[in-house]
GROMACS .gro file of N, CA and C in nm:
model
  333
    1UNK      N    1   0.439  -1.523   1.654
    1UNK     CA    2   0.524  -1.406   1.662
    1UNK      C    3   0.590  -1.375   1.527
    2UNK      N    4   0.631  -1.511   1.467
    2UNK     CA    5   0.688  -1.474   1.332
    2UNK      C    6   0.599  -1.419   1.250
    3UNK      N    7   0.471  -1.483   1.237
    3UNK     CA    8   0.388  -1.411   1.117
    3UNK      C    9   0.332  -1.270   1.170
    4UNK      N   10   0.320  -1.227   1.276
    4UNK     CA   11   0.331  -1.100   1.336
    4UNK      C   12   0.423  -0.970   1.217
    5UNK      N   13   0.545  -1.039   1.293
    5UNK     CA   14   0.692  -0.936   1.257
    5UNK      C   15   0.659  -0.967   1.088
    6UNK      N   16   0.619  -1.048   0.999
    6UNK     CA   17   0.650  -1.039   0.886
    6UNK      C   18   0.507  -0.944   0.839
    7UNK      N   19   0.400  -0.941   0.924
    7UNK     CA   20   0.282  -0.871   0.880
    7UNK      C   21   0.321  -0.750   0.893
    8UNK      N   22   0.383  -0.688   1.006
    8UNK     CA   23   0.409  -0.595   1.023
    8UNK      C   24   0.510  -0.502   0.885
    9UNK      N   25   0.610  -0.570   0.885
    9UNK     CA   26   0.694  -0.529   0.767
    9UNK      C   27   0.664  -0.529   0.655
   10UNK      N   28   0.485  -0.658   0.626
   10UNK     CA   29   0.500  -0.555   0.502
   10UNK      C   30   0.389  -0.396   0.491
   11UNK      N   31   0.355  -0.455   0.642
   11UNK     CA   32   0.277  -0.280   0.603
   11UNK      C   33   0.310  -0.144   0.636
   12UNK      N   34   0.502  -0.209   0.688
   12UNK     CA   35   0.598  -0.099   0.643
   12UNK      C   36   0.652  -0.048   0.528
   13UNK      N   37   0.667  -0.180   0.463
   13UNK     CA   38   0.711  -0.190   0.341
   13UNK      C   39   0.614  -0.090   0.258
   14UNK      N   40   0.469  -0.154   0.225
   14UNK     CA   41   0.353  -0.089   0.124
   14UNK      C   42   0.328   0.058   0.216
   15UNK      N   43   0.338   0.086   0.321
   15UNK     CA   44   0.331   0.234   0.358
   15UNK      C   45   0.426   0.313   0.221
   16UNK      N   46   0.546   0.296   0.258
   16UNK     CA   47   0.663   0.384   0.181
   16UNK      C   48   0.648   0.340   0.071
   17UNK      N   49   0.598   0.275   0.052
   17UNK     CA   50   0.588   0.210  -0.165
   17UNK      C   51   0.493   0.339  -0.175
   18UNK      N   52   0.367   0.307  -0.112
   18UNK     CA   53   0.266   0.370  -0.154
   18UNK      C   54   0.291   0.522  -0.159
   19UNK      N   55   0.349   0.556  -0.049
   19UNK     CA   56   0.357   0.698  -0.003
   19UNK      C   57   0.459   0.779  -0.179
   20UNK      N   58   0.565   0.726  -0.161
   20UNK     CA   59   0.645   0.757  -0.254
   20UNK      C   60   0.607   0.721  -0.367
   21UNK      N   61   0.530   0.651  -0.482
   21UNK     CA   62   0.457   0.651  -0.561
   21UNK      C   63   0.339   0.732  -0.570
   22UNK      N   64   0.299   0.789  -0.446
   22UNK     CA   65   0.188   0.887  -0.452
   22UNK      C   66   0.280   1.015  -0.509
   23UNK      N   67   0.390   1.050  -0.468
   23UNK     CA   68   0.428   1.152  -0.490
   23UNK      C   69   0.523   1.151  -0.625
   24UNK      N   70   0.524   1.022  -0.686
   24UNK     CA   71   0.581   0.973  -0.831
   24UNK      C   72   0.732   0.998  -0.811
   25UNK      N   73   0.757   0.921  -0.729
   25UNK     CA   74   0.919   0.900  -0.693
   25UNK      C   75   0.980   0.770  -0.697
   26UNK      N   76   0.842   0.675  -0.649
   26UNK     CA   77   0.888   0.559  -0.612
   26UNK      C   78   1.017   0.502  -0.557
   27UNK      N   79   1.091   0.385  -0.561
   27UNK     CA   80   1.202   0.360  -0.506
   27UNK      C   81   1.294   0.500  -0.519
   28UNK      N   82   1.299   0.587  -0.602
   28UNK     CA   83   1.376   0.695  -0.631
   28UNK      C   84   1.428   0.786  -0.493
   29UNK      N   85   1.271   0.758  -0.435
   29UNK     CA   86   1.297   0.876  -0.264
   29UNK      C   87   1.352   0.773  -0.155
   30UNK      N   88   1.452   0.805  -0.089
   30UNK     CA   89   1.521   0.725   0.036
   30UNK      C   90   1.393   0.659   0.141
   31UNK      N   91   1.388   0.546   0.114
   31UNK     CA   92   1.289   0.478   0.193
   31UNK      C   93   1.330   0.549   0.338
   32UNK      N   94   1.455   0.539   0.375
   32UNK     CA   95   1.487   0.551   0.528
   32UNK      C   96   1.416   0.694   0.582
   33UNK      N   97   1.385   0.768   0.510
   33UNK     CA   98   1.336   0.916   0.533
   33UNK      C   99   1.153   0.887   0.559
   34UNK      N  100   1.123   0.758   0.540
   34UNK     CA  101   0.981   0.728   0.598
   34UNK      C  102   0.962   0.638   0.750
   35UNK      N  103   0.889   0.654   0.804
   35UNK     CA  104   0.858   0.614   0.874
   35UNK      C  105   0.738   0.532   0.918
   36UNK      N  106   0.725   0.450   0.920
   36UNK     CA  107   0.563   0.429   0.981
   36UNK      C  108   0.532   0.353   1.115
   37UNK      N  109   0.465   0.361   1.202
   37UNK     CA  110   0.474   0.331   1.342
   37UNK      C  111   0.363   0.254   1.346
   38UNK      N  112   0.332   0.107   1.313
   38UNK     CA  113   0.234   0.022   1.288
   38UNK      C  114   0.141   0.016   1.418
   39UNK      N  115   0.189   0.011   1.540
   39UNK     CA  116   0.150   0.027   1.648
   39UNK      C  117   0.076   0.179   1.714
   40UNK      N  118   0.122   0.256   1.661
   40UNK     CA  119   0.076   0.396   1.702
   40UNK      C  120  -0.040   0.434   1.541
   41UNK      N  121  -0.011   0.379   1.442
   41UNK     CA  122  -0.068   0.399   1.339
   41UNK      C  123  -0.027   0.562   1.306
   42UNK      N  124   0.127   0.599   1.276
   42UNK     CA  125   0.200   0.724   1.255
   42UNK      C  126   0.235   0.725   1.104
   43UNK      N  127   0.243   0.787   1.047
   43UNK     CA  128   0.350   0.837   0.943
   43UNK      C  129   0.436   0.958   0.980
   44UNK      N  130   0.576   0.899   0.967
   44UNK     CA  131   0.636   1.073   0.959
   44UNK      C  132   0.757   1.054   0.879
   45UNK      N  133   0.732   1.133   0.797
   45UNK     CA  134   0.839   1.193   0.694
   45UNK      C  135   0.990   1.257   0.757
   46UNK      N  136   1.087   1.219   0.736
   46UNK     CA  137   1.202   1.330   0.843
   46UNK      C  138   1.160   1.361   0.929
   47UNK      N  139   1.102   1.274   1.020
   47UNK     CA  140   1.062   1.294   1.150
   47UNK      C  141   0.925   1.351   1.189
   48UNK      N  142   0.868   1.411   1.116
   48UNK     CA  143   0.774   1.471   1.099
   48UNK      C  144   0.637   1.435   1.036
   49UNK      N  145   0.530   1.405   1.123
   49UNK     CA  146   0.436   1.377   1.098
   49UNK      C  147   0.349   1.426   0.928
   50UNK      N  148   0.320   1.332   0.848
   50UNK     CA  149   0.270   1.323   0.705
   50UNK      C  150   0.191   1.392   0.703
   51UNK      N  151   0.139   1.548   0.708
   51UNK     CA  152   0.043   1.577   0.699
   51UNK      C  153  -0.059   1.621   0.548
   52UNK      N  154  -0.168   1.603   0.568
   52UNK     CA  155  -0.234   1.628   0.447
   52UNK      C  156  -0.255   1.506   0.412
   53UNK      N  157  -0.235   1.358   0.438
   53UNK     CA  158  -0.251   1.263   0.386
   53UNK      C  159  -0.335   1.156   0.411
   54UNK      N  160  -0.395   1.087   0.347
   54UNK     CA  161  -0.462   0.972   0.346
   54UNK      C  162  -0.405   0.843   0.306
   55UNK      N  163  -0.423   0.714   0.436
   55UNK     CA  164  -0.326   0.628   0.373
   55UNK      C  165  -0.494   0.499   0.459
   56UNK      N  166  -0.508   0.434   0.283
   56UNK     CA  167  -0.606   0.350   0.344
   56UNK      C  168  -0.494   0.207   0.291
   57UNK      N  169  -0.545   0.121   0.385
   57UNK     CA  170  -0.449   0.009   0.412
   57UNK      C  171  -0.572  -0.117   0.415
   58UNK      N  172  -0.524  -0.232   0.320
   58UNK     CA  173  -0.583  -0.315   0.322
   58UNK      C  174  -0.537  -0.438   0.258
   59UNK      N  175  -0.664  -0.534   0.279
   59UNK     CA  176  -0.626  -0.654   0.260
   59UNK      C  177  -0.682  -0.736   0.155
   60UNK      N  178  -0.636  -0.824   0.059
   60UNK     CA  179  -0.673  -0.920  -0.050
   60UNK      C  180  -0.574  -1.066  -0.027
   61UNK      N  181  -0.753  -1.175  -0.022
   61UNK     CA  182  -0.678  -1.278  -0.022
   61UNK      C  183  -0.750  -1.345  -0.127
   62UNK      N  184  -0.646  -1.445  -0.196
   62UNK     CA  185  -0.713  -1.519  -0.314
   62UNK      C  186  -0.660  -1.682  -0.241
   63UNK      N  187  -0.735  -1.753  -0.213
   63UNK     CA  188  -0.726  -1.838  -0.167
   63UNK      C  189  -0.659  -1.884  -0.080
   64UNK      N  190  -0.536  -1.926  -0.045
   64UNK     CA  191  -0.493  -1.941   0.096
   64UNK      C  192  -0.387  -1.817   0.125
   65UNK      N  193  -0.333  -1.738   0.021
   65UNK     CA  194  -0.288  -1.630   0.004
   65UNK      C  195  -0.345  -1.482   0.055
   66UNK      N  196  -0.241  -1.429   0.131
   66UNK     CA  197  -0.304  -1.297   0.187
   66UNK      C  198  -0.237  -1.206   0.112
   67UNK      N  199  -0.253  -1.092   0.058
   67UNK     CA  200  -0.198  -0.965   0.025
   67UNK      C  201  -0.225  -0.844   0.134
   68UNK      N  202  -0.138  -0.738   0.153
   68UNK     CA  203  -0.161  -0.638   0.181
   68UNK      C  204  -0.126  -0.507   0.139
   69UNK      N  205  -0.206  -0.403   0.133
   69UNK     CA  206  -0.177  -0.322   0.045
   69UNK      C  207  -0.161  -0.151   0.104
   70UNK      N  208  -0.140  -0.067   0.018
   70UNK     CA  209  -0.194   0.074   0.088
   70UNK      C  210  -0.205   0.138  -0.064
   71UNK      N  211  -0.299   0.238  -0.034
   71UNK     CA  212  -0.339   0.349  -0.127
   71UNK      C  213  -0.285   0.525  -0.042
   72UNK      N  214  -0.206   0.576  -0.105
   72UNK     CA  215  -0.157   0.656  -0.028
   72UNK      C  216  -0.252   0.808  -0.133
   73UNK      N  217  -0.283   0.857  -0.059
   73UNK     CA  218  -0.384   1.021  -0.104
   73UNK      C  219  -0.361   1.142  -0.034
   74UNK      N  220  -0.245   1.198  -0.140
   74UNK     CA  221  -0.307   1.366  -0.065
   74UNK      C  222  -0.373   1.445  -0.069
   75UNK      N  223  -0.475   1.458   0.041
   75UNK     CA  224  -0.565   1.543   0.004
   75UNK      C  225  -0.587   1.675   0.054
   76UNK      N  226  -0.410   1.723   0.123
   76UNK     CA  227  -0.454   1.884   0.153
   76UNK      C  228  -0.474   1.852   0.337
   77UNK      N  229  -0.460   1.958   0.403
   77UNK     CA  230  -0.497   2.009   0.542
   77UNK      C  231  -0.374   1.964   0.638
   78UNK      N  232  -0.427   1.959   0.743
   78UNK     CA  233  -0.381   1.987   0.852
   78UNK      C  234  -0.372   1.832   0.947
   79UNK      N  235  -0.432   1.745   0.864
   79UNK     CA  236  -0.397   1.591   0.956
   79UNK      C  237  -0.393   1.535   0.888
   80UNK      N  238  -0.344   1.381   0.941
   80UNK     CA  239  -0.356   1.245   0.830
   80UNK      C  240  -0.453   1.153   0.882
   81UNK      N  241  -0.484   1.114   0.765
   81UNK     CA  242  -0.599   0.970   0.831
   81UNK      C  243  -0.518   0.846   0.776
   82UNK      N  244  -0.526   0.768   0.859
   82UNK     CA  245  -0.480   0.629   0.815
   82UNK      C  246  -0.596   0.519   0.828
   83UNK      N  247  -0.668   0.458   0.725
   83UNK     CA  248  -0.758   0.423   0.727
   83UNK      C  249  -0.761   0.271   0.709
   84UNK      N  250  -0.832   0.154   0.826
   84UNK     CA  251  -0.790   0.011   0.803
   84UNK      C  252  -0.914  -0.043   0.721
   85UNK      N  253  -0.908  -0.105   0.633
   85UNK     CA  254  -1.031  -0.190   0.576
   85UNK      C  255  -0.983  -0.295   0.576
   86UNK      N  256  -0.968  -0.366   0.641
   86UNK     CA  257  -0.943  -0.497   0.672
   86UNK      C  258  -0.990  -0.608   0.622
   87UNK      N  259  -1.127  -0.585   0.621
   87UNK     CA  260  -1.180  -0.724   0.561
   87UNK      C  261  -1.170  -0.707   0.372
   88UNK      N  262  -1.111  -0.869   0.337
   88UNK     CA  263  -1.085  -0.889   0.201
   88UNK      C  264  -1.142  -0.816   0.117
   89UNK      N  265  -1.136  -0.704   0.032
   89UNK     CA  266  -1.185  -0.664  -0.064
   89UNK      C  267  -1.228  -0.744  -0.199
   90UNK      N  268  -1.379  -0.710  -0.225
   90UNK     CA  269  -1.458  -0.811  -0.303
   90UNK      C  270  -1.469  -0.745  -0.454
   91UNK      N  271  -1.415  -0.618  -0.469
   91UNK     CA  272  -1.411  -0.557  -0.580
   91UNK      C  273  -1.286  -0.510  -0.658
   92UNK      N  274  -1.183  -0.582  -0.648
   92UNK     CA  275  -1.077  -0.650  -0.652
   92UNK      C  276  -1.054  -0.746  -0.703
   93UNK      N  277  -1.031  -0.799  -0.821
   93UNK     CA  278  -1.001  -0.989  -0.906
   93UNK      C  279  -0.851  -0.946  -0.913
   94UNK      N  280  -0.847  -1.109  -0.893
   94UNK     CA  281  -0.687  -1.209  -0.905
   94UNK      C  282  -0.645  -1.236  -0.979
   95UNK      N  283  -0.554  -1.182  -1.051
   95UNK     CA  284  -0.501  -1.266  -1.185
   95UNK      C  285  -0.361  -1.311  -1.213
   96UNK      N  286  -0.387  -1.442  -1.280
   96UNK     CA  287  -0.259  -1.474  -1.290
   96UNK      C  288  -0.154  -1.358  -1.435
   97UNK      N  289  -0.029  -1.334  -1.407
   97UNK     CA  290   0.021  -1.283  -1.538
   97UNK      C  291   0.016  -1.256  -1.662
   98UNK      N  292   0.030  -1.363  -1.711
   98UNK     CA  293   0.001  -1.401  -1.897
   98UNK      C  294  -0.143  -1.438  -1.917
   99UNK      N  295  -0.242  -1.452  -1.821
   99UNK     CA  296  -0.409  -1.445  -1.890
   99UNK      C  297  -0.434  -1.303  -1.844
  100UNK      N  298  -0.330  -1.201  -1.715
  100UNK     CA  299  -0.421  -1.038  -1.756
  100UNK      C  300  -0.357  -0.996  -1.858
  101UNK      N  301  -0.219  -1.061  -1.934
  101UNK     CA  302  -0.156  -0.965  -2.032
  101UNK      C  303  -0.240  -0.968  -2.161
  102UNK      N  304  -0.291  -1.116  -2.167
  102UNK     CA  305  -0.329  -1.188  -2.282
  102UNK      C  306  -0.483  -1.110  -2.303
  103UNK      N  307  -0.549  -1.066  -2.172
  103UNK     CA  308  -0.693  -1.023  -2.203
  103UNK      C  309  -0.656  -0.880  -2.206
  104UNK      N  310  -0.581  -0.808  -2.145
  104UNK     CA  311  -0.558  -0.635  -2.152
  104UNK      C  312  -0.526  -0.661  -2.334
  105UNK      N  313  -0.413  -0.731  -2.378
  105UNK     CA  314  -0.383  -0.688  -2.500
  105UNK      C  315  -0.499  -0.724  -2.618
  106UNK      N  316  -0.595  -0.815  -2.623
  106UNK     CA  317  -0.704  -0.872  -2.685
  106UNK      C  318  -0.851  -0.778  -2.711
  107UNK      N  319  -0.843  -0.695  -2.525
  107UNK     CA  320  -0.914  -0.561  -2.511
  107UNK      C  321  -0.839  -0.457  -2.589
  108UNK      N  322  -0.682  -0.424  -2.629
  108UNK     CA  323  -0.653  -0.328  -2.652
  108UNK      C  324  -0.675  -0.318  -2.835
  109UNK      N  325  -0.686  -0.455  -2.876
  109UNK     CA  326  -0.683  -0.485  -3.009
  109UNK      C  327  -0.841  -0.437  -3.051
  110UNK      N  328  -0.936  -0.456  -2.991
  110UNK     CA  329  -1.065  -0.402  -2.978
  110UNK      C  330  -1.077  -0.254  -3.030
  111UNK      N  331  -0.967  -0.236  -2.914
  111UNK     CA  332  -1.006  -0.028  -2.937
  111UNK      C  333  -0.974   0.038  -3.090
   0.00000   0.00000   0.00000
């Protein structure tokens, strides 16, 4: 039940990260003004259903570690899709901190 309620929250949590970074607000927009209904699989904004949006939701695990994530997309119309890909994404690498800083900056010295 516990790892339930904590799965759940964070794919309350990465809903509204994602959502509000889609729209380049990030923490800036009142989380409380989102909603997401993990069980009904809802978004609604001020009450009001997200429309126009795409929210694919997924998962990365690097060894005994699970991540979960969302990619939030607007793409226009009249509904939302909320989309599960569940199984671990394989096109996706793990990295620790200071070896991606150390290889981004080594690549950047390149350019």
């Amino acid at each position: 039940m516990k790892a339930e309620t904590l799965k759940r929250f964070f794919w309350l949590w990465t809903m509204k990260e994602a959502y509000t970074k889609a729209l380049g607000l990030g923490l800036g927009f009142d989380f409380r003004r989102i909603e997401y209904d993990v069980g009904e699989s809802v978004v609604r904004v001020d009450k009001e259903i997200a429309l126009g949006w795409r929210f694919t939701k997924f998962v990365l695990t690097d060894e005994d570690d699970l991540y979960q994530g969302v990619v939030a997309e607007y793409i226009g119309g009249t509904t939302t899709e909320i989309i599960d890909e569940m199984d671990s994404r394989k096109d996706v690498m793990s990295w620790s901190a200071v070896p991606f800083v150390e290889t981004v900056l080594h690549e950047l010295d390149d350019v």
